[in-house]
Amino acid sequence: MKPLTFTLRETPPERLDLSPLTPQALAGLSAKEIGQIRLGMSKRGLTVGDLFRVSGSDAKNVVFEGGSSRFDGMGTGMTEGSIRVAGDVGAQAGRKMRGGQLLVEGSAGPHAGSCMRGGRLEILGDAGDHLGGPLAGELAGMNGGVLIVRGSAGAYAADRMRRGVAAVLKGCGDYAGARMIAGTLVVTGGVGRLPGYLMRRGSILLDRMPEELSPSFVECGAPDSVFAAVFDRYLVAEGILRRSLLGAAPGKFGGDNAVAGTGEILFRR
Amino acid sequence: MQRLTVNGVAIDDTFAEAFGMRATAIIITAPNRKWARQAAITMTGFATSVIGCGCEAAIDVELPASQTPDGRPGCRVMIFAVSTDELQKQLQNRLGQCVLTSPGSACFAGLKGTADLKLGAALRYFGDGWQVSKKFGGKHFWRVPVMDGEFFCEATTGLTKEAVGGGNLLFIASSSAKALAAAEAAVEAIENVPGAIMPFPGGVVRSGSKIGGKYKGMIASANDAFAPTLRGVVKSELGPDDNAVLEIVIDGETSDAVAAAMKAGIGAVTALGPEKGASRISAGNYGGKLGKFHYHLKDLLP
């Protein structure tokens, strides 16, 4: 069976909510039913049929040919199958996803992977602010799964992260790993100001020593670390990095002592 | 009793009788081979027989750095016990006292089984609140601060109920030196069989036992039928030229592993021949009524 393919006719005239187009929601729907799904956010009432040419029938593998920064909510809550977007997406891509694979070949807007709990979200371009982070009022951000940004990410990456692995390969903005509860954030290519700001627990793993830390982080030596060795191997095996990140004996800053203080920033020396 | 002969070594037409057991395995790694072995040897000390040690344990194989989860030299250790509860207790105590304490050690699951036994999930409390849980790649690890850095330990390992304990071979020779040469040859061959361990000292046991005894409370006592000094006074299994018997006891992850190990042992001892080693190979059983697994020597000839 060919993947269920949505080919974008032209740049959408308004922001879209693509959350209805997940593999589990599309399973068993006829072409007509799919064409009638409403995606528009305004009174115009744009449907799938207005925006896309639809082909293929395998709802387990969904493909978007063409993307836009107006594609909000891509893959929201997906539990299985795969979605590939040949283009950009807007805000909240992969929000609350629990399983399956979401691949964005372009860039993503803010809150990509927000509160995701499982599965794998990979963004080949850049991601906006609040990568994996909670929306206003939510207590925890990313809660499981694997989130990879091959480009850069904005500020507050992995904000309030609680579980899982998030990796940003070309650097991210200020307050990376802010308010982390637990989990692991990997950043290569440098972080902005105050990584780990108010983190309670969890790990921020860097390929270099951070330039500006909150004074409530303390230097904690650099003993040999089996964790670093095993995690380095995991990153390579998972296809996240090509080379080892931390080395055998990474440096450590402990913090943030303004809160619980059992978090860590490990970095290659 | 009908006798088969291979390369001048007589093979008794008998069988080894073995029992179902619970088993688990872990991989211990360290900065170098010496300390990986040291942790494994310490952990498997005083673990020769479930009769008095609570479990039977030994190194299954040494692993080169390329085959361990953290890229350091390691050992796969197997532990056998009669119940899941006892196995968990022995594993936890030995891990805590012998592996956690060993310099630079780390510990990983060595078996995928039907149920989980706690490793780091039990030892994490040593961290006194500073322990760190890490989940990635479908696995769960604990990091416990220790004086040379961190003890890194997988949360759980697997348990198998398919394990077999008590596979054995008896090597009968005209002198102690020859019996020992035969036993050493067998141990060397069996060490190469994956999933099989020999829990006794250096793999060899010289005080083979029978069940029970004349004294109340003795679970096992002297195997008088194979004791050369009693050759004339009891119903002996030994002939006029037999002056020493040594036994190898084998525990296996599966019944096939025990059979493969016994076959390797018989192969090595028959290859050695009666001039340098054993003149006869036998096996221990209890009449076939107690153990579920029977390994007939005639089926395991080289």
XYZ file of C-alpha atoms in Angstrom:
571
model
C 0.000 0.000 0.000
C 1.144 3.507 -0.737
C 1.441 5.998 2.107
C -1.545 8.256 2.622
C -0.156 11.406 1.033
C -1.387 14.972 1.450
C 0.053 17.164 -1.270
C -0.292 20.879 -0.465
C -1.975 22.777 -3.280
C -0.766 26.266 -2.253
C 0.349 28.161 0.844
C -2.618 28.078 3.216
C -4.341 31.435 3.675
C -4.653 31.022 7.441
C -3.266 28.985 10.377
C -4.329 25.356 10.294
C -4.952 22.834 13.033
C -3.582 19.539 11.673
C -4.171 17.549 14.847
C -6.986 15.467 13.223
C -4.562 13.994 10.697
C -2.768 11.379 12.785
C -2.435 7.733 11.732
C -4.780 6.508 14.443
C -7.455 9.120 13.610
C -7.264 8.466 9.861
C -7.411 4.675 10.141
C -10.523 3.285 8.472
C -11.739 6.598 7.026
C -12.825 6.751 3.381
C -11.315 9.248 0.958
C -14.536 11.258 1.133
C -14.519 11.368 4.908
C -10.891 12.451 4.933
C -11.645 15.213 2.417
C -14.301 16.653 4.721
C -12.120 16.978 7.826
C -11.993 20.622 8.887
C -8.554 22.080 9.383
C -9.077 25.844 9.134
C -8.998 28.005 12.233
C -11.245 30.780 10.914
C -14.898 31.043 9.919
C -13.939 30.072 6.381
C -14.028 26.409 7.392
C -11.225 25.091 5.214
C -11.216 21.297 4.840
C -8.605 18.749 3.812
C -10.105 18.752 0.318
C -9.663 22.532 -0.013
C -6.014 22.431 0.956
C -4.528 19.117 -0.180
C -4.607 16.648 -3.001
C -4.940 13.278 -1.221
C -3.558 10.023 -2.592
C -2.564 6.624 -1.261
C -4.406 4.643 1.373
C -1.968 3.426 4.036
C -3.012 5.532 7.002
C -0.228 4.019 9.121
C 2.237 5.998 7.020
C 1.150 9.562 6.463
C 3.137 11.912 4.233
C 2.736 15.630 3.756
C 4.238 16.824 0.500
C 4.903 20.457 1.223
C 4.682 22.189 4.552
C 4.172 25.625 5.985
C 4.845 27.506 9.187
C 1.057 27.669 9.406
C 0.805 23.875 9.961
C 0.057 23.870 13.685
C -0.535 20.805 15.854
C 1.058 18.332 13.458
C 0.910 14.800 14.894
C -0.799 15.889 18.113
C -1.343 12.906 20.391
C -0.212 10.379 17.813
C 0.207 6.889 19.220
C 1.389 4.762 16.296
C 2.533 4.753 12.682
C 4.552 7.498 11.111
C 4.128 10.996 9.759
C 6.673 12.579 7.448
C 6.417 16.239 6.541
C 8.431 17.364 3.511
C 8.476 20.980 4.601
C 8.070 23.218 7.642
C 5.527 22.947 10.424
C 4.112 25.545 12.785
C 3.555 25.499 16.522
C 3.158 22.462 18.768
C 4.304 19.740 16.383
C 4.102 16.347 18.072
C 2.433 17.799 21.140
C 1.477 15.059 23.592
C 2.524 12.342 21.164
C 2.785 8.924 22.808
C 4.181 6.667 20.122
C 5.105 6.316 16.473
C 7.451 8.533 14.521
C 7.076 12.113 13.385
C 9.686 13.410 10.976
C 9.748 17.082 10.019
C 12.156 17.645 7.152
C 11.966 21.416 7.485
C 11.812 23.601 10.565
C 9.303 23.673 13.408
C 7.739 26.538 15.326
C 7.472 26.984 19.083
C 6.478 24.212 21.507
C 7.570 21.367 19.232
C 7.228 18.069 21.124
C 5.368 19.874 23.885
C 4.584 17.427 26.700
C 5.346 14.435 24.486
C 5.305 11.124 26.367
C 6.649 8.600 23.887
C 7.619 7.922 20.306
C 10.226 9.733 18.288
C 10.025 13.280 16.948
C 12.820 14.341 14.631
C 13.185 17.813 13.153
C 15.852 18.147 10.478
C 15.753 21.958 10.495
C 15.452 24.326 13.428
C 12.918 24.434 16.255
C 11.418 27.485 17.956
C 11.246 28.383 21.634
C 9.974 26.049 24.377
C 11.073 22.828 22.696
C 9.212 20.026 24.479
C 7.947 22.524 27.032
C 4.558 22.837 28.682
C 1.896 25.315 27.680
C 0.964 27.987 30.196
C -0.508 26.359 33.294
C 0.842 22.875 32.696
C 3.160 21.549 35.390
C 5.530 19.364 33.376
C 6.944 19.466 29.870
C 8.354 16.551 27.918
C 7.506 13.305 29.705
C 9.134 10.581 27.604
C 10.187 9.563 24.133
C 12.993 10.869 21.971
C 13.071 14.377 20.521
C 15.819 15.294 18.076
C 16.453 18.689 16.489
C 19.205 18.491 13.868
C 19.356 22.271 13.602
C 19.136 24.789 16.414
C 16.429 25.453 18.992
C 15.221 28.676 20.564
C 15.050 29.657 24.205
C 13.708 27.454 27.020
C 14.503 24.156 25.286
C 13.299 21.223 27.460
C 11.562 23.592 29.847
C 10.133 21.650 32.801
C 11.202 18.375 31.184
C 10.428 15.346 33.289
C 11.492 12.211 31.389
C 12.921 11.083 28.050
C 15.753 12.283 25.862
C 15.835 15.570 23.943
C 18.771 16.454 21.697
C 19.576 19.710 19.907
C 22.544 19.433 17.599
C 23.327 22.977 16.473
C 22.980 24.923 19.646
C 20.077 26.471 21.455
C 19.076 29.745 23.037
C 18.958 30.974 26.603
C 17.615 28.986 29.569
C 18.127 25.545 28.039
C 16.747 22.948 30.444
C 15.128 25.591 32.618
C 13.088 24.226 35.512
C 13.886 20.630 34.519
C 12.287 18.042 36.792
C 14.246 15.080 35.384
C 15.183 13.550 32.036
C 18.087 14.230 29.721
C 18.780 17.188 27.433
C 21.687 16.930 25.002
C 22.989 20.062 23.305
C 25.893 20.235 20.907
C 26.960 23.519 19.361
C 26.620 25.670 22.445
C 23.927 26.943 24.743
C 22.870 30.503 25.532
C 22.753 32.115 28.947
C 21.966 30.248 32.163
C 21.411 26.651 31.088
C 19.653 24.600 33.752
C 18.164 27.665 35.382
C 16.115 26.435 38.382
C 16.475 22.787 37.379
C 15.528 20.419 40.212
C 16.920 17.142 38.880
C 17.848 15.753 35.465
C 20.863 15.952 33.195
C 22.021 18.511 30.669
C 24.795 17.044 28.547
C 26.979 19.439 26.555
C 29.856 19.082 24.117
C 31.663 22.030 25.715
C 31.826 23.894 29.001
C 28.875 26.271 29.357
C 29.855 29.946 29.199
C 27.424 31.499 31.614
C 25.881 29.576 34.484
C 23.689 30.692 37.313
C 25.889 31.232 40.408
C 23.812 28.603 42.170
C 25.576 25.877 40.176
C 28.701 24.410 41.752
C 31.693 22.664 40.234
C 31.613 18.905 41.030
C 34.829 17.377 39.688
C 35.335 15.039 36.762
C 35.639 11.380 37.778
C 35.462 8.553 35.255
C 31.831 8.042 34.333
C 30.337 4.774 33.107
C 27.084 6.640 32.566
C 28.856 8.921 30.091
C 30.310 5.928 28.248
C 26.979 4.131 28.029
C 25.057 7.254 27.062
C 27.631 8.176 24.404
C 27.133 4.740 22.879
C 23.366 5.119 23.057
C 23.490 8.452 21.211
C 25.491 6.897 18.385
C 23.410 3.690 18.277
C 20.182 5.697 18.189
C 21.500 7.699 15.222
C 21.377 10.970 17.162
C 25.103 11.739 17.028
C 27.928 10.344 14.932
C 30.653 10.730 17.554
C 30.779 10.398 21.303
C 29.538 13.431 23.198
C 30.989 13.444 26.696
C 34.086 11.246 26.677
C 35.168 9.014 29.539
C 35.438 11.631 32.279
C 33.171 14.635 31.695
C 33.193 17.687 33.924
C 30.203 18.281 36.132
C 28.354 21.243 37.557
C 25.689 20.413 40.141
C 22.578 22.475 40.573
C 20.452 24.399 40.541
C 20.992 24.926 44.260
C 18.395 27.657 44.225
C 15.941 24.732 44.130
C 16.478 20.997 44.836
C 20.033 21.026 43.487
C 20.301 17.385 42.409
C 20.453 18.189 38.701
C 23.661 18.152 36.726
C 25.330 19.735 33.744
C 27.900 17.323 32.310
C 30.250 18.576 29.616
C 33.163 17.308 27.554
C 36.406 18.685 28.937
C 27.184 -52.902 34.174
C 27.810 -52.693 30.458
C 30.923 -50.678 29.573
C 31.566 -48.550 26.517
C 35.124 -47.546 25.798
C 36.386 -44.436 24.003
C 40.139 -44.080 23.478
C 40.738 -46.551 26.296
C 38.503 -44.670 28.732
C 35.559 -46.683 29.990
C 32.185 -44.931 29.958
C 29.574 -46.212 32.386
C 26.119 -46.849 30.987
C 24.536 -44.509 33.470
C 23.162 -40.999 33.621
C 23.476 -37.734 35.497
C 20.317 -36.654 37.226
C 19.617 -32.938 37.432
C 16.987 -30.587 38.726
C 15.057 -27.558 37.540
C 16.367 -24.325 39.060
C 15.894 -20.579 38.871
C 18.797 -18.703 37.353
C 19.856 -15.210 36.456
C 22.879 -13.602 34.877
C 24.579 -10.240 35.149
C 27.429 -8.573 33.316
C 30.030 -6.970 35.553
C 32.445 -4.526 33.937
C 35.473 -2.694 35.307
C 38.302 -0.443 34.083
C 40.357 -3.518 33.180
C 40.132 -7.292 32.990
C 41.814 -7.796 36.341
C 39.201 -5.849 38.263
C 36.264 -7.187 36.266
C 37.423 -10.689 37.190
C 38.054 -9.671 40.783
C 34.519 -8.357 41.249
C 33.084 -11.462 39.598
C 35.224 -13.872 41.607
C 34.393 -12.123 44.869
C 30.698 -12.132 44.053
C 30.709 -15.836 43.209
C 32.760 -16.852 46.239
C 31.105 -19.212 48.743
C 28.553 -20.181 46.111
C 29.391 -23.813 45.448
C 26.198 -25.542 46.462
C 22.668 -24.509 47.365
C 22.927 -26.899 50.312
C 25.048 -24.514 52.327
C 25.531 -21.324 50.303
C 22.015 -20.391 49.248
C 23.019 -20.294 45.621
C 25.454 -21.650 43.070
C 27.358 -19.094 41.046
C 30.373 -18.705 38.805
C 31.714 -16.778 35.859
C 30.062 -17.989 32.662
C 32.301 -16.185 30.184
C 34.758 -13.337 30.178
C 33.710 -10.619 27.769
C 36.130 -8.475 25.801
C 35.577 -4.706 25.837
C 33.916 -4.918 22.421
C 31.081 -7.067 23.775
C 30.042 -5.170 26.915
C 27.449 -2.386 27.205
C 30.005 0.213 28.315
C 33.016 -0.747 26.206
C 35.113 -1.985 29.147
C 36.249 -5.546 29.894
C 33.698 -7.621 31.739
C 32.457 -10.973 32.955
C 29.091 -12.635 32.610
C 28.212 -14.178 35.945
C 25.436 -16.731 36.412
C 23.639 -17.409 39.682
C 21.379 -20.380 40.394
C 19.005 -20.939 43.290
C 16.056 -23.119 44.171
C 13.480 -20.318 44.466
C 12.941 -16.850 43.057
C 12.958 -15.280 46.518
C 16.258 -16.899 47.466
C 17.769 -15.924 44.125
C 16.746 -12.297 44.627
C 18.176 -12.279 48.144
C 21.487 -13.792 47.097
C 21.773 -11.518 44.072
C 21.091 -8.402 46.087
C 23.490 -9.280 48.924
C 26.311 -10.338 46.656
C 25.865 -7.339 44.372
C 25.819 -4.954 47.301
C 28.752 -6.444 49.184
C 30.997 -7.588 46.333
C 30.293 -5.593 43.155
C 29.227 -2.200 44.470
C 32.351 -2.262 46.617
C 34.790 -3.224 43.851
C 36.778 -0.316 42.307
C 35.390 1.088 39.070
C 32.728 -1.598 38.707
C 29.450 -1.346 36.818
C 26.687 -3.886 36.439
C 24.270 -4.733 33.640
C 21.544 -7.277 32.994
C 22.939 -10.481 31.521
C 19.726 -12.290 30.734
C 16.333 -11.560 29.231
C 13.943 -13.663 31.203
C 10.317 -14.226 32.022
C 10.466 -12.042 35.130
C 12.702 -9.324 36.549
C 15.055 -9.442 39.501
C 16.169 -6.214 41.128
C 19.718 -4.971 40.662
C 20.056 -1.200 40.913
C 16.420 -0.980 41.925
C 17.497 -2.514 45.242
C 20.968 -0.982 45.596
C 19.926 2.572 44.813
C 19.128 3.244 48.458
C 22.851 3.240 49.131
C 22.772 6.623 47.398
C 20.961 8.122 50.396
C 18.944 10.467 48.226
C 21.752 11.316 45.779
C 21.033 8.351 43.504
C 19.975 9.229 39.976
C 17.551 7.268 37.810
C 18.151 7.282 34.050
C 15.903 5.754 31.425
C 17.027 5.646 27.814
C 17.060 3.217 24.927
C 14.326 1.141 26.561
C 16.486 0.466 29.616
C 16.471 1.763 33.159
C 19.669 2.505 35.045
C 20.616 3.772 38.473
C 23.639 5.919 39.224
C 24.796 5.727 42.827
C 27.527 8.048 44.095
C 30.565 6.213 45.484
C 34.070 7.330 46.443
C 35.652 6.776 43.010
C 32.792 8.369 41.090
C 29.541 6.593 40.405
C 28.330 3.004 40.538
C 26.339 2.559 37.334
C 23.867 -0.291 37.498
C 20.945 -1.482 35.417
C 17.710 -1.454 37.423
C 16.802 -5.090 36.826
C 17.972 -8.284 35.186
C 16.029 -11.273 33.917
C 15.104 -14.528 35.611
C 14.797 -17.862 33.843
C 12.854 -20.843 35.118
C 14.306 -23.071 32.402
C 17.625 -23.462 34.189
C 19.027 -26.838 35.208
C 21.315 -27.566 38.136
C 23.223 -30.698 39.019
C 24.544 -32.017 35.732
C 27.698 -33.928 36.672
C 30.569 -36.127 35.605
C 32.736 -38.420 37.746
C 36.305 -39.069 36.691
C 37.797 -42.253 38.129
C 41.561 -42.680 37.945
C 44.378 -44.771 39.326
C 45.925 -41.816 41.160
C 44.956 -38.401 42.498
C 47.238 -36.689 39.996
C 45.565 -38.418 37.074
C 42.079 -37.677 38.374
C 43.044 -34.022 38.745
C 44.525 -33.904 35.255
C 41.272 -35.298 33.853
C 39.150 -32.857 35.854
C 41.274 -29.896 34.773
C 40.971 -30.915 31.127
C 37.207 -31.157 31.480
C 36.961 -27.777 33.241
C 38.967 -26.116 30.503
C 36.682 -27.564 27.838
C 33.462 -26.713 29.677
C 34.552 -23.124 30.292
C 34.082 -22.576 26.559
C 30.450 -23.705 26.634
C 28.175 -20.655 26.877
C 25.439 -20.696 29.502
C 27.057 -23.377 31.671
C 28.946 -22.886 34.928
C 30.842 -25.127 37.322
C 30.300 -23.640 40.786
C 32.823 -25.685 42.813
C 36.434 -24.608 43.503
C 38.094 -24.308 40.114
C 35.100 -26.199 38.770
C 36.011 -29.406 40.629
C 34.502 -31.133 43.653
C 36.268 -33.925 45.553
C 33.667 -34.482 48.273
C 30.847 -35.764 46.137
C 27.868 -36.619 48.306
C 24.926 -38.892 48.641
C 21.594 -37.691 49.993
C 21.107 -37.902 53.753
C 23.299 -39.782 56.227
C 23.263 -41.718 59.461
C 23.318 -38.560 61.562
C 20.117 -36.645 62.068
C 19.927 -33.378 60.145
C 22.574 -34.174 57.559
C 21.201 -33.246 54.144
C 24.175 -34.792 52.389
C 27.034 -37.002 53.461
C 30.023 -38.917 52.101
C 29.555 -40.634 48.770
C 30.962 -43.864 50.201
C 30.417 -45.836 47.012
C 33.051 -43.670 45.301
C 35.423 -43.231 48.262
C 38.580 -45.272 47.554
C 39.473 -45.759 51.219
C 36.144 -47.498 51.783
C 36.533 -49.682 48.719
C 36.671 -52.879 50.709
C 34.134 -52.165 53.400
C 31.074 -50.770 51.580
C 29.233 -51.648 48.386
C 31.750 -49.792 46.259
C 31.530 -48.545 42.706
C 35.307 -48.669 42.432
C 37.546 -51.342 40.980
C 40.867 -52.653 42.326
C 42.974 -50.024 40.480
C 40.783 -47.006 41.232
C 42.401 -44.718 43.784
C 40.880 -41.293 43.195
C 37.584 -39.827 41.963
C 36.849 -36.201 41.160
C 33.517 -34.758 40.125
C 32.446 -31.824 38.039
C 29.045 -30.310 38.731
C 27.426 -28.286 35.983
C 24.594 -25.764 36.155
C 23.153 -24.558 32.864
C 20.926 -21.762 31.638
C 19.036 -24.447 29.709
C 19.018 -28.238 29.617
C 20.830 -28.049 26.274
C 23.657 -26.059 27.862
C 24.143 -28.780 30.496
C 24.186 -31.483 27.827
C 26.662 -29.507 25.729
C 28.898 -28.966 28.756
C 28.869 -32.650 29.705
C 29.639 -33.591 26.128
C 32.580 -31.172 26.064
C 33.860 -32.589 29.362
C 33.615 -36.200 28.186
C 35.330 -35.224 24.936
C 38.267 -33.638 26.743
C 38.766 -36.502 29.187
C 38.536 -39.251 26.581
C 40.988 -37.297 24.404
C 43.411 -37.175 27.336
C 43.252 -40.971 27.686
C 43.761 -43.309 30.660
C 47.566 -42.986 30.744
C 47.450 -39.308 31.685
C 43.958 -38.997 33.088
C 40.851 -40.929 33.992
C 40.409 -44.595 33.244
C 36.674 -44.389 33.593
C 33.870 -41.806 33.424
C 30.673 -42.130 35.392
C 27.886 -39.855 36.596
C 25.820 -39.390 39.715
C 22.103 -39.989 40.029
C 19.475 -40.868 42.602
C 17.824 -43.666 40.709
C 16.081 -41.258 38.351
C 13.142 -40.490 40.609
C 14.154 -37.126 42.052
C 15.406 -35.098 39.113
C 13.438 -34.150 36.056
C 16.494 -34.063 33.780
C 18.499 -37.159 32.876
C 21.694 -37.011 30.838
C 22.795 -40.437 29.639
C 26.524 -40.607 29.057
C 26.132 -42.851 26.031
C 24.203 -40.042 24.283
C 26.987 -37.552 24.935
C 29.995 -39.372 23.538
C 32.424 -37.393 21.363
